[in-house]
XYZ file of C-alpha atoms in Angstrom:
734
model
C 57.067 90.597 129.552
C 58.735 93.329 127.498
C 61.165 95.569 129.356
C 63.297 98.537 128.294
C 66.464 99.735 130.027
C 68.516 102.837 129.293
C 72.147 103.323 130.276
C 74.361 106.367 129.951
C 77.968 105.593 130.743
C 81.460 105.569 129.277
C 80.709 108.355 126.761
C 77.672 106.747 125.143
C 73.968 106.096 125.639
C 72.623 102.559 125.217
C 69.029 101.307 125.285
C 68.279 97.592 125.753
C 64.860 96.030 125.074
C 64.004 92.443 125.986
C 60.896 90.283 125.666
C 59.716 92.048 122.505
C 61.190 90.066 119.598
C 62.696 86.589 119.020
C 60.826 85.241 122.034
C 61.398 81.576 121.120
C 65.081 82.009 121.949
C 66.305 81.391 125.498
C 67.269 85.053 125.607
C 67.037 87.968 123.176
C 67.594 91.721 123.239
C 67.406 94.707 120.925
C 70.286 97.092 121.677
C 70.182 100.682 120.406
C 72.894 103.316 120.442
C 72.324 106.345 118.256
C 71.290 105.049 114.833
C 72.791 101.618 115.490
C 70.398 98.746 116.257
C 71.524 95.184 117.035
C 69.484 92.042 117.691
C 71.246 89.491 119.904
C 69.885 86.034 120.723
C 71.114 83.165 122.872
C 69.828 79.607 122.324
C 70.699 76.407 124.222
C 70.040 72.771 123.370
C 68.531 70.768 126.207
C 70.731 67.726 125.579
C 74.479 67.905 126.293
C 76.976 66.519 123.794
C 78.839 63.264 124.456
C 82.294 64.776 124.037
C 83.192 66.770 127.101
C 83.779 70.347 125.974
C 81.722 73.519 125.706
C 80.169 73.652 122.198
C 79.727 77.429 122.032
C 79.063 79.011 118.621
C 79.089 82.787 118.163
C 78.092 84.474 114.913
C 78.092 88.203 114.295
C 76.269 89.007 111.031
C 76.067 92.302 109.156
C 73.081 92.935 106.887
C 73.517 95.364 104.001
C 70.071 96.836 104.526
C 71.333 98.161 107.858
C 73.175 100.861 105.905
C 70.573 101.248 103.143
C 72.610 99.177 100.687
C 72.064 96.201 98.391
C 74.898 93.658 98.387
C 77.324 94.068 95.493
C 78.275 91.288 93.102
C 76.247 88.830 91.077
C 74.327 87.327 94.023
C 72.219 89.994 95.696
C 72.192 88.546 99.183
C 74.676 88.127 101.971
C 76.857 85.019 101.590
C 79.943 84.033 103.575
C 80.971 86.344 106.440
C 83.604 88.993 105.804
C 86.822 89.257 107.785
C 85.399 91.927 110.111
C 82.397 89.736 110.931
C 84.654 86.749 111.625
C 87.031 88.735 113.822
C 84.108 90.245 115.752
C 82.624 86.764 116.278
C 85.982 85.618 117.684
C 86.164 88.628 119.989
C 82.691 87.906 121.420
C 83.440 84.185 121.791
C 86.706 84.807 123.671
C 84.941 87.247 126.021
C 81.898 85.082 126.841
C 83.390 81.571 126.931
C 84.966 81.998 130.432
C 81.523 82.794 131.915
C 80.136 79.266 131.536
C 80.412 76.941 134.552
C 82.817 73.989 134.466
C 81.195 70.780 133.289
C 78.630 72.595 131.113
C 78.399 70.729 127.788
C 75.069 71.823 126.306
C 75.400 73.374 122.817
C 74.875 77.161 122.906
C 74.508 79.459 119.917
C 74.789 83.230 120.222
C 73.800 85.287 117.182
C 74.166 89.039 116.777
C 72.440 90.675 113.775
C 73.200 94.229 112.747
C 69.834 95.738 111.774
C 70.723 99.426 111.488
C 74.055 101.218 111.619
C 75.293 104.691 112.410
C 78.499 105.965 110.836
C 80.336 106.478 114.133
C 79.307 103.193 115.787
C 81.907 100.957 117.450
C 80.218 97.775 116.261
C 82.518 95.345 118.104
C 81.920 96.911 121.502
C 78.163 97.226 120.983
C 77.890 93.677 119.597
C 79.654 92.276 122.674
C 77.379 94.212 125.032
C 74.294 92.989 123.133
C 75.457 89.347 123.186
C 76.271 89.552 126.905
C 72.863 91.069 127.694
C 71.038 88.348 125.723
C 73.002 85.655 127.564
C 72.546 87.179 131.024
C 68.800 87.771 130.554
C 68.287 84.191 129.290
C 67.696 81.060 131.362
C 71.117 79.675 130.377
C 73.133 79.176 133.609
C 75.399 82.217 133.318
C 75.126 84.739 136.130
C 77.672 87.405 135.166
C 77.580 90.243 132.660
C 80.456 91.180 130.395
C 81.156 94.703 129.147
C 83.532 95.808 126.410
C 85.422 99.101 126.370
C 87.666 100.611 123.722
C 90.446 102.978 124.763
C 92.020 105.471 122.389
C 94.827 107.939 122.940
C 94.884 111.442 121.578
C 97.440 114.115 122.424
C 98.754 111.922 125.232
C 95.349 111.486 126.923
C 93.397 108.217 127.111
C 89.854 108.402 125.716
C 87.133 105.919 126.721
C 85.001 104.705 123.786
C 86.330 107.241 121.251
C 84.506 107.897 117.979
C 85.981 106.202 114.907
C 87.476 109.519 113.778
C 89.026 110.119 117.224
C 90.410 106.584 117.185
C 92.140 106.882 113.793
C 93.490 110.349 114.614
C 95.067 108.977 117.791
C 97.916 106.556 118.449
C 96.252 103.651 120.290
C 93.443 101.149 119.777
C 92.930 99.050 122.924
C 89.881 96.808 123.368
C 89.298 95.205 126.766
C 86.423 93.033 127.971
C 85.634 91.786 131.434
C 83.162 91.437 134.267
C 82.761 93.775 137.223
C 85.547 91.835 138.986
C 87.885 90.493 136.309
C 89.463 91.207 132.948
C 88.877 88.410 130.444
C 90.278 89.486 127.076
C 92.587 92.207 125.735
C 93.443 93.253 122.182
C 95.698 96.181 121.366
C 97.312 97.785 118.328
C 99.440 100.845 117.913
C 98.203 103.208 115.207
C 101.083 104.350 113.018
C 100.944 108.025 112.057
C 103.212 110.651 110.557
C 104.324 113.351 112.937
C 104.245 116.843 111.438
C 106.673 119.461 112.706
C 106.602 123.098 111.644
C 109.888 124.966 111.719
C 110.281 128.679 110.933
C 112.497 129.585 107.991
C 114.577 132.560 109.102
C 115.368 133.750 105.573
C 111.747 134.553 104.766
C 109.837 137.453 106.273
C 106.365 136.200 107.328
C 104.906 139.622 106.544
C 105.975 139.187 102.917
C 104.843 135.564 102.453
C 103.372 133.804 105.497
C 103.115 130.493 103.551
C 106.875 130.394 102.937
C 107.643 131.384 106.514
C 106.795 127.877 107.669
C 108.398 124.691 106.501
C 106.390 121.530 107.066
C 108.545 118.492 107.764
C 106.937 115.049 107.902
C 108.667 112.665 110.270
C 107.429 109.045 110.201
C 107.141 107.593 113.677
C 106.172 104.256 115.248
C 103.666 104.879 118.022
C 104.676 101.971 120.240
C 103.277 101.914 123.730
C 105.686 101.474 126.622
C 104.822 98.757 129.140
C 103.929 101.199 131.915
C 101.723 103.212 129.542
C 99.856 100.055 128.521
C 99.243 99.155 132.175
C 97.824 102.641 132.729
C 95.531 102.286 129.708
C 94.304 98.853 130.881
C 93.664 100.314 134.327
C 91.461 103.010 132.760
C 89.596 100.295 130.826
C 89.181 98.105 133.910
C 87.491 100.892 135.859
C 85.116 101.629 132.975
C 84.276 97.931 132.541
C 83.667 97.427 136.257
C 81.188 100.318 136.353
C 79.364 99.176 133.195
C 79.140 95.468 134.069
C 77.962 96.202 137.611
C 75.289 98.587 136.303
C 74.079 96.045 133.732
C 73.717 93.311 136.355
C 72.010 95.640 138.821
C 69.354 96.711 136.315
C 68.940 93.409 134.439
C 68.560 91.184 137.494
C 64.793 91.715 137.832
C 64.104 90.965 134.144
C 66.406 87.925 133.913
C 64.707 84.567 133.487
C 65.093 81.908 136.195
C 68.115 79.780 135.311
C 67.483 76.306 133.938
C 68.627 73.332 135.964
C 71.270 72.022 133.608
C 73.385 69.005 134.638
C 77.054 69.864 135.115
C 79.399 66.966 134.456
C 82.189 66.117 136.836
C 85.354 67.408 135.240
C 87.681 65.781 137.746
C 89.052 62.361 137.009
C 88.324 59.300 139.169
C 90.846 59.497 142.080
C 91.430 55.745 142.081
C 92.342 55.729 138.361
C 94.587 58.761 138.897
C 96.405 56.919 141.705
C 96.834 53.845 139.489
C 98.259 55.932 136.645
C 100.723 57.648 138.995
C 101.815 54.315 140.434
C 102.346 52.322 137.249
C 102.482 54.730 134.307
C 104.510 57.692 135.558
C 107.542 56.785 133.461
C 105.374 56.688 130.329
C 103.887 60.081 131.281
C 107.367 61.602 131.629
C 108.423 60.157 128.267
C 105.223 61.495 126.721
C 105.971 64.967 128.070
C 109.371 64.819 126.451
C 107.661 64.026 123.133
C 105.024 66.708 123.608
C 107.790 69.233 124.153
C 108.612 68.627 120.482
C 105.121 68.488 118.972
C 101.604 69.808 119.529
C 100.117 66.564 118.286
C 99.986 64.702 121.631
C 99.972 61.208 120.087
C 102.073 59.942 123.026
C 99.194 60.531 125.454
C 96.799 58.689 123.151
C 99.190 55.748 123.128
C 99.241 55.659 126.954
C 95.427 55.697 127.081
C 95.235 52.811 124.585
C 97.844 50.832 126.529
C 96.097 51.407 129.854
C 92.745 50.261 128.443
C 94.359 46.899 127.666
C 95.573 46.644 131.275
C 94.039 43.740 133.243
C 92.947 46.065 136.061
C 91.197 48.402 133.605
C 89.274 45.476 132.127
C 88.387 44.079 135.547
C 87.212 47.460 136.861
C 85.510 48.199 133.515
C 87.102 51.590 133.170
C 85.812 53.490 130.146
C 88.010 55.240 127.622
C 86.638 58.588 128.814
C 87.610 57.827 132.433
C 91.109 56.705 131.502
C 91.632 59.693 129.204
C 90.554 62.067 132.002
C 92.888 60.413 134.522
C 95.914 60.411 132.204
C 95.186 64.022 131.268
C 95.005 65.089 134.910
C 98.265 63.346 135.820
C 99.950 64.886 132.802
C 98.634 68.344 133.741
C 99.735 67.991 137.380
C 103.213 66.908 136.295
C 103.626 69.804 133.855
C 102.566 72.340 136.465
C 104.551 70.831 139.371
C 107.742 70.785 137.275
C 107.300 74.496 136.647
C 106.106 75.568 140.103
C 108.267 73.274 142.258
C 111.357 72.578 140.142
C 111.541 75.772 138.073
C 111.988 73.850 134.834
C 109.820 73.000 131.862
C 109.115 69.817 129.904
C 111.811 70.647 127.358
C 114.346 71.511 130.071
C 114.181 75.299 129.709
C 114.066 77.841 132.511
C 110.777 79.801 132.781
C 112.234 82.937 131.134
C 114.248 81.131 128.446
C 113.533 81.469 124.704
C 113.987 78.422 122.474
C 116.878 78.397 119.947
C 116.243 80.610 116.905
C 117.538 80.266 113.350
C 116.794 82.653 110.471
C 117.359 82.391 106.710
C 116.365 85.166 104.314
C 115.671 85.301 100.564
C 115.873 81.548 100.134
C 113.287 81.641 97.304
C 114.922 83.034 94.131
C 111.758 84.156 92.316
C 110.084 85.737 95.358
C 110.429 89.451 96.142
C 111.310 88.767 99.771
C 111.288 85.664 101.962
C 112.271 84.530 105.454
C 112.379 81.097 107.062
C 112.041 81.742 110.797
C 112.509 78.797 113.152
C 112.110 78.968 116.928
C 112.323 75.589 118.616
C 109.726 73.367 116.940
C 107.815 76.285 115.432
C 108.676 77.262 111.883
C 107.172 79.890 109.575
C 108.060 80.551 105.952
C 106.981 84.141 105.313
C 107.007 85.665 101.828
C 106.582 89.276 100.772
C 105.138 90.314 97.406
C 105.008 93.892 96.145
C 102.333 95.098 93.752
C 100.843 98.204 92.200
C 97.648 100.036 93.140
C 95.379 97.688 91.216
C 96.599 94.835 93.464
C 95.051 96.362 96.601
C 92.317 94.289 98.270
C 88.979 96.039 97.854
C 86.511 95.704 100.716
C 83.429 97.525 101.858
C 82.722 98.428 105.453
C 79.072 98.673 106.287
C 79.738 102.065 107.907
C 81.605 103.330 104.832
C 80.067 105.342 102.017
C 82.311 103.807 99.351
C 84.703 100.925 98.844
C 87.983 100.915 100.776
C 91.291 99.373 99.782
C 93.633 97.288 101.918
C 97.187 98.162 100.910
C 98.967 95.937 103.441
C 97.793 92.336 103.687
C 98.940 89.510 105.984
C 97.664 86.021 105.185
C 98.368 83.144 107.597
C 98.022 79.453 106.670
C 98.120 76.524 109.092
C 98.161 73.174 107.215
C 97.703 69.943 109.144
C 101.189 68.663 108.332
C 102.613 71.400 110.576
C 101.499 69.298 113.568
C 101.872 65.915 111.887
C 98.189 65.474 111.053
C 96.589 64.282 107.811
C 93.808 66.863 107.768
C 91.914 68.508 104.931
C 93.381 71.702 103.501
C 90.653 74.229 102.829
C 89.884 77.937 103.012
C 91.166 79.859 106.055
C 89.126 79.447 109.213
C 88.572 81.774 112.151
C 91.901 80.858 113.729
C 93.838 81.622 110.550
C 92.084 84.964 110.075
C 92.647 85.885 113.717
C 96.364 85.058 113.678
C 96.869 86.903 110.389
C 95.090 89.944 111.773
C 97.259 89.918 114.913
C 100.439 89.823 112.819
C 99.152 92.636 110.617
C 98.402 94.812 113.649
C 101.919 94.182 114.939
C 103.733 94.987 111.680
C 101.733 97.767 110.036
C 102.830 100.614 112.376
C 106.459 100.060 111.329
C 105.910 100.628 107.596
C 107.384 103.940 106.439
C 104.408 105.047 104.370
C 106.096 108.297 103.372
C 108.553 106.182 101.338
C 106.417 103.140 100.527
C 104.655 103.343 97.186
C 103.571 99.748 96.672
C 100.876 97.309 97.724
C 102.372 94.746 100.118
C 101.213 91.180 100.720
C 102.773 88.916 103.350
C 101.933 85.204 103.375
C 102.945 83.032 106.319
C 103.083 79.286 105.671
C 103.376 77.478 109.004
C 105.602 74.483 108.284
C 105.936 73.284 111.867
C 104.048 74.271 114.987
C 104.579 73.824 118.678
C 103.568 77.112 120.252
C 102.924 80.593 118.965
C 103.095 80.329 115.211
C 101.454 83.777 115.085
C 104.486 85.318 116.804
C 106.802 83.432 114.436
C 104.767 85.052 111.654
C 105.464 88.490 113.153
C 109.228 87.875 113.378
C 109.458 86.265 109.949
C 107.138 88.874 108.455
C 109.271 91.785 109.642
C 112.379 90.225 108.085
C 110.531 89.284 104.873
C 109.580 92.947 104.495
C 113.216 93.893 105.016
C 114.301 91.242 102.508
C 111.949 92.772 99.899
C 113.533 96.188 100.495
C 110.291 97.582 101.913
C 111.018 100.811 103.838
C 110.701 99.932 107.536
C 111.091 102.237 110.504
C 111.992 99.402 112.906
C 112.009 95.622 113.153
C 109.248 93.915 115.144
C 109.504 90.726 117.208
C 106.753 88.773 118.943
C 106.693 86.307 121.826
C 103.963 84.246 123.498
C 103.831 84.330 127.281
C 102.142 81.900 129.657
C 101.272 81.569 133.327
C 101.007 78.707 135.807
C 99.308 79.682 139.049
C 98.302 77.728 142.154
C 96.982 79.830 145.015
C 99.466 82.594 145.738
C 102.288 80.862 143.880
C 102.813 81.542 140.199
C 105.437 81.351 137.455
C 105.413 83.424 134.274
C 106.588 81.513 131.206
C 108.366 82.969 128.181
C 107.936 81.539 124.663
C 105.350 78.909 125.582
C 104.916 75.695 123.614
C 101.625 73.936 122.881
C 101.787 71.793 126.017
C 102.098 74.865 128.263
C 99.367 76.699 126.372
C 96.997 73.767 126.956
C 97.813 73.173 130.625
C 98.587 76.767 131.629
C 96.378 79.585 132.854
C 97.024 82.355 130.342
C 97.792 82.869 126.661
C 99.438 86.233 126.220
C 101.012 87.335 122.922
C 103.137 90.509 122.806
C 104.747 92.038 119.719
C 106.779 95.198 119.481
C 110.004 97.026 118.766
C 112.912 97.777 121.062
C 111.038 100.868 122.260
C 107.592 99.450 122.998
C 104.547 97.348 122.099
C 102.796 97.528 118.723
C 100.242 94.729 119.239
C 98.986 92.547 122.067
C 96.437 89.771 122.523
C 95.507 88.133 125.798
C 93.045 85.434 126.817
C 92.854 84.672 130.517
C 91.738 81.193 131.582
C 91.606 82.063 135.276
C 88.870 84.223 136.743
C 91.170 87.179 136.097
C 94.598 88.486 136.987
C 95.775 91.610 138.747
C 97.562 94.479 137.042
C 100.706 93.879 139.103
C 101.043 90.349 137.703
C 100.297 91.642 134.212
C 103.038 94.234 134.590
C 105.557 91.505 135.518
C 104.503 89.471 132.476
C 104.993 92.501 130.219
C 108.449 93.175 131.678
C 109.501 89.553 131.148
C 108.082 89.691 127.599
C 110.181 92.783 126.879
C 113.373 90.962 127.885
C 112.505 88.132 125.491
C 111.587 90.577 122.735
C 114.933 92.359 122.998
C 116.751 89.010 122.868
C 114.872 87.993 119.698
C 115.372 91.418 118.096
C 119.118 91.113 118.625
C 119.144 87.894 116.568
C 116.854 89.445 113.967
C 119.124 92.472 113.510
C 122.056 90.166 112.784
C 119.969 88.380 110.150
C 118.772 91.700 108.676
C 122.375 92.903 108.231
C 123.147 89.780 106.181
C 120.197 90.120 103.775
C 121.006 90.022 100.073
C 118.217 91.706 98.103
C 116.772 89.843 95.096
C 117.460 92.735 92.720
C 116.630 90.690 89.615
C 113.029 89.987 90.620
C 112.272 92.974 92.804
C 109.843 95.360 91.110
C 110.984 98.940 90.619
C 109.140 102.233 90.848
C 110.277 105.617 89.590
C 108.479 108.910 90.105
C 109.308 112.101 88.233
C 107.579 115.283 87.125
C 106.903 116.852 83.756
C 104.952 119.950 82.813
C 101.246 119.135 83.373
C 100.216 120.209 79.849
C 102.465 117.476 78.388
C 100.481 114.667 80.042
C 98.104 114.681 77.050
C 101.008 113.866 74.709
C 101.971 110.876 76.866
C 98.394 109.607 76.865
C 98.026 110.114 73.117
C 94.897 110.069 71.006
C 92.309 107.812 72.679
C 95.077 106.521 74.990
C 97.079 104.978 72.153
C 100.514 106.226 73.261
C 100.164 105.173 76.908
C 98.951 101.705 75.877
C 101.951 101.291 73.587
C 104.316 102.240 76.445
C 102.685 99.762 78.842
C 102.812 96.917 76.312
C 106.319 97.619 75.025
C 108.062 98.006 78.396
C 105.754 95.767 80.510
C 105.160 98.485 83.095
C 102.227 100.239 84.704
C 102.038 104.019 84.414
C 100.102 106.361 86.719
C 99.692 109.982 85.638
C 98.628 112.970 87.706
C 97.285 115.545 85.259
C 97.148 118.348 87.804
C 100.589 117.945 89.357
C 102.379 116.540 86.314
C 103.555 113.530 88.345
C 104.485 110.364 86.441
C 104.868 107.061 88.317
C 106.241 104.063 86.450
C 106.208 100.607 88.074
C 107.493 97.397 86.544
C 109.009 93.980 87.225
C 112.595 95.081 86.490
C 114.634 98.222 86.982
C 115.943 98.118 83.379
C 112.461 98.152 81.864
C 111.266 100.860 84.235
C 114.274 103.045 83.353
C 113.699 102.531 79.617
C 110.022 103.435 79.987
C 110.907 106.587 81.949
C 113.440 107.651 79.306
C 110.858 107.093 76.589
C 108.232 109.160 78.433
C 110.747 111.963 78.979
C 111.610 111.927 75.263
C 107.918 112.280 74.425
C 107.700 115.213 76.810
C 110.778 116.807 75.224
C 109.252 116.284 71.771
C 106.097 117.943 72.977
C 108.132 120.930 74.113
C 109.730 121.180 70.650
C 106.295 121.203 69.121
C 105.316 124.081 71.309
C 108.404 126.085 70.208
C 107.853 126.040 66.387
C 109.919 128.563 64.338
C 108.081 130.879 61.953
C 108.811 130.033 58.308
C 108.774 132.454 55.341
C 105.940 131.643 52.980
C 106.782 130.187 49.511
C 110.524 130.092 50.240
C 112.143 126.881 48.958
C 113.885 124.712 51.597
C 115.144 121.208 51.978
C 113.021 118.673 53.868
C 113.259 114.942 54.715
C 110.319 112.560 54.365
C 109.706 111.316 57.887
C 106.540 109.229 57.567
C 104.180 108.193 54.750
C 100.438 107.928 55.408
C 97.427 107.338 53.163
C 96.700 111.060 52.825
C 100.240 112.325 52.245
C 103.679 112.611 53.823
C 105.054 114.167 56.981
C 108.221 116.069 56.114
C 110.816 117.132 58.682
C 111.816 120.797 58.202
C 114.811 122.742 59.518
C 114.445 123.112 63.321
C 113.144 119.564 63.730
C 109.463 120.359 63.158
C 107.134 118.478 60.838
C 104.915 119.744 58.030
C 102.265 117.913 56.019
C 102.642 117.432 52.257
C 99.139 116.402 51.169
C 98.797 113.685 48.520
C 97.141 116.216 46.190
C 100.379 118.283 46.230
C 102.686 115.375 45.405
C 101.622 114.800 41.763
C 99.335 116.487 39.284
C 98.173 113.077 38.155
C 96.314 110.542 40.319
C 98.423 108.221 42.501
C 97.151 105.448 44.780
C 99.532 106.137 47.671
C 102.381 108.597 48.419
C 104.778 105.647 48.392
C 104.331 105.482 44.605
C 106.653 108.525 44.341
C 108.256 108.945 47.810
C 110.099 106.875 50.384
C 110.920 107.594 54.041
C 114.280 109.334 54.471
C 114.155 110.914 50.992
C 115.249 114.572 50.712
C 112.915 116.835 48.718
C 112.479 120.574 48.033
C 109.325 122.062 49.604
C 107.546 125.376 50.179
C 105.571 126.452 53.261
C 102.103 127.399 52.031
C 100.378 127.855 55.403
C 101.400 127.921 59.074
C 99.147 128.042 62.121
C 101.312 127.305 65.156
C 102.721 123.788 64.749
C 100.250 123.001 61.931
C 102.244 123.525 58.701
C 100.985 122.799 55.173
C 103.575 122.190 52.417
C 103.856 122.025 48.635
C 106.639 120.788 46.355
C 109.135 123.488 45.325
C 109.813 121.570 42.097
C 108.302 118.465 40.506
C 109.613 115.079 41.571
C 111.900 113.196 39.147
């Protein structure tokens, strides 16, 4: 039966229809908000998979027709998903995955199709709400609704679900998802802006010239968020989410399908096998933990499972590999958590708040503009920075945009298998790589001084070794790689991954978690920022949710770690030696706007010659007279600038031509020979044309038959119109 529900909350109106389309799916909805229309479906296979994990697939798909467009390029249909689609799919997945009951192993696919789009739509928030509604209204055994809320900040005030314009004009972009009881996922970025201050100039009377009475000063500023401000913003989001999720469940409950009776598999290991492992294999478990403190691979645990399967008792009792693996995993997990909770130490011997040893090397690659090898414990990132010109910007097209946009700061993250000791295929970046690169970009971009930066910047992070938070190593290494490439930065940025182990009322917050603690802990919480505050944050909560007081403690502990890391980074930054030889150079200067045409030349000939001769790129602003020259070396850029200035000076001389007396003999020097005559330099440095018909009374094939460049001859001015001067010979040539 078709049903329609309308909601008006959190600064927007949403209409949800169910039972009308895609009725073969377990659940489907059409969500409308303004001109935006989304179709969300949820489908479940009846048969669970053999491997015990939740096979959830989420795909957010944008269709060009939604904005009245035809896809660009050779193939006129949508192909692989863009970065925004991938990141939105990840956001939905991370928000919905905690809703499924433990032991649920049936494959589930959630698809969100964008059918129509309005220019001001927050597509991520609406897509999450649509996916949650489709899942809740289906017969898949999920009985909670998720809501997503975006928080902006403008003029010091938090705004719930701001418009896209309000968001970009503000200083904060915070996205939070959760149920009516708990927060599940948080993403945050500071939005870097330029503060504008207006100061009166005392020397100018505003009644005479009000424009000159004010001096506009642009002051670049990093809009970090202090820990207490972030807690306040999350609190605002939590209240909005609680209201929305509760309202959704209240209204949807009557239309929701009866839940299917799906078998839930026992996730706890066999107690008797667990006891046996503790009794006879505890030493091996402890040795394995020592190895896992140095690698994410976990091959030590696999070795214990294989050894135990060969045990006489295992063969007699006919224990399966799955049973043994579950028992060893549970003992390992209990040991990791008890060490932290009861002994206050971790598998690698650190205290809960301790950061692993850090080493930093900069500009180790001689042909690279900027590079940094950042090592923290067993996590290592080689981050490189490359500077380019405007044509190097990454073009992309947002479905809400009217024209193409250009990404001027790019962060690309690569995670090859050898970083964790695995022989895996190396292919195009997956969702994880795109997500980690995006997190690092959000952390670093607010610190770029865009009033001084006049280049396209690309950072590439090659993860060479991984055991915990390679994305935060990318942030630290990326900030120093920018510094090593002499990119104007307002502040350095450091990142750290935080964890949590919680049993009942007892908990321990962990700083700089490794892979083992990420796997067996209760929270993955990445914080990046400057000494003053947070520029980016990402949190996934594996528990049902955590309180704001615990979150505040985690943020405070993260700040202490961040300041420690920044101290080491500042020492490394002070020791940077810039690669002057390979670093591209840019010079900007002004000439009179009317001289731009002389630099371009006829049909662009002059500008092409400059670009080819000096190996530079030249950008010209015809209105302002601005000339920007960019090239691979400072020497070539300087030579190109000098050449352009000389052309401009020559153009000025042409404009200031002296008036010559007609038919008065004067000396001239042949400057250039052409098919139709000779250009002769006259007194004052101006040129006149001696036509071939004036050179000889008889026929000659070319002026070079009688003249050569540099020859002095006697000439007469026969005609002058500005700088156009026609000449004749004062006496016949010898």
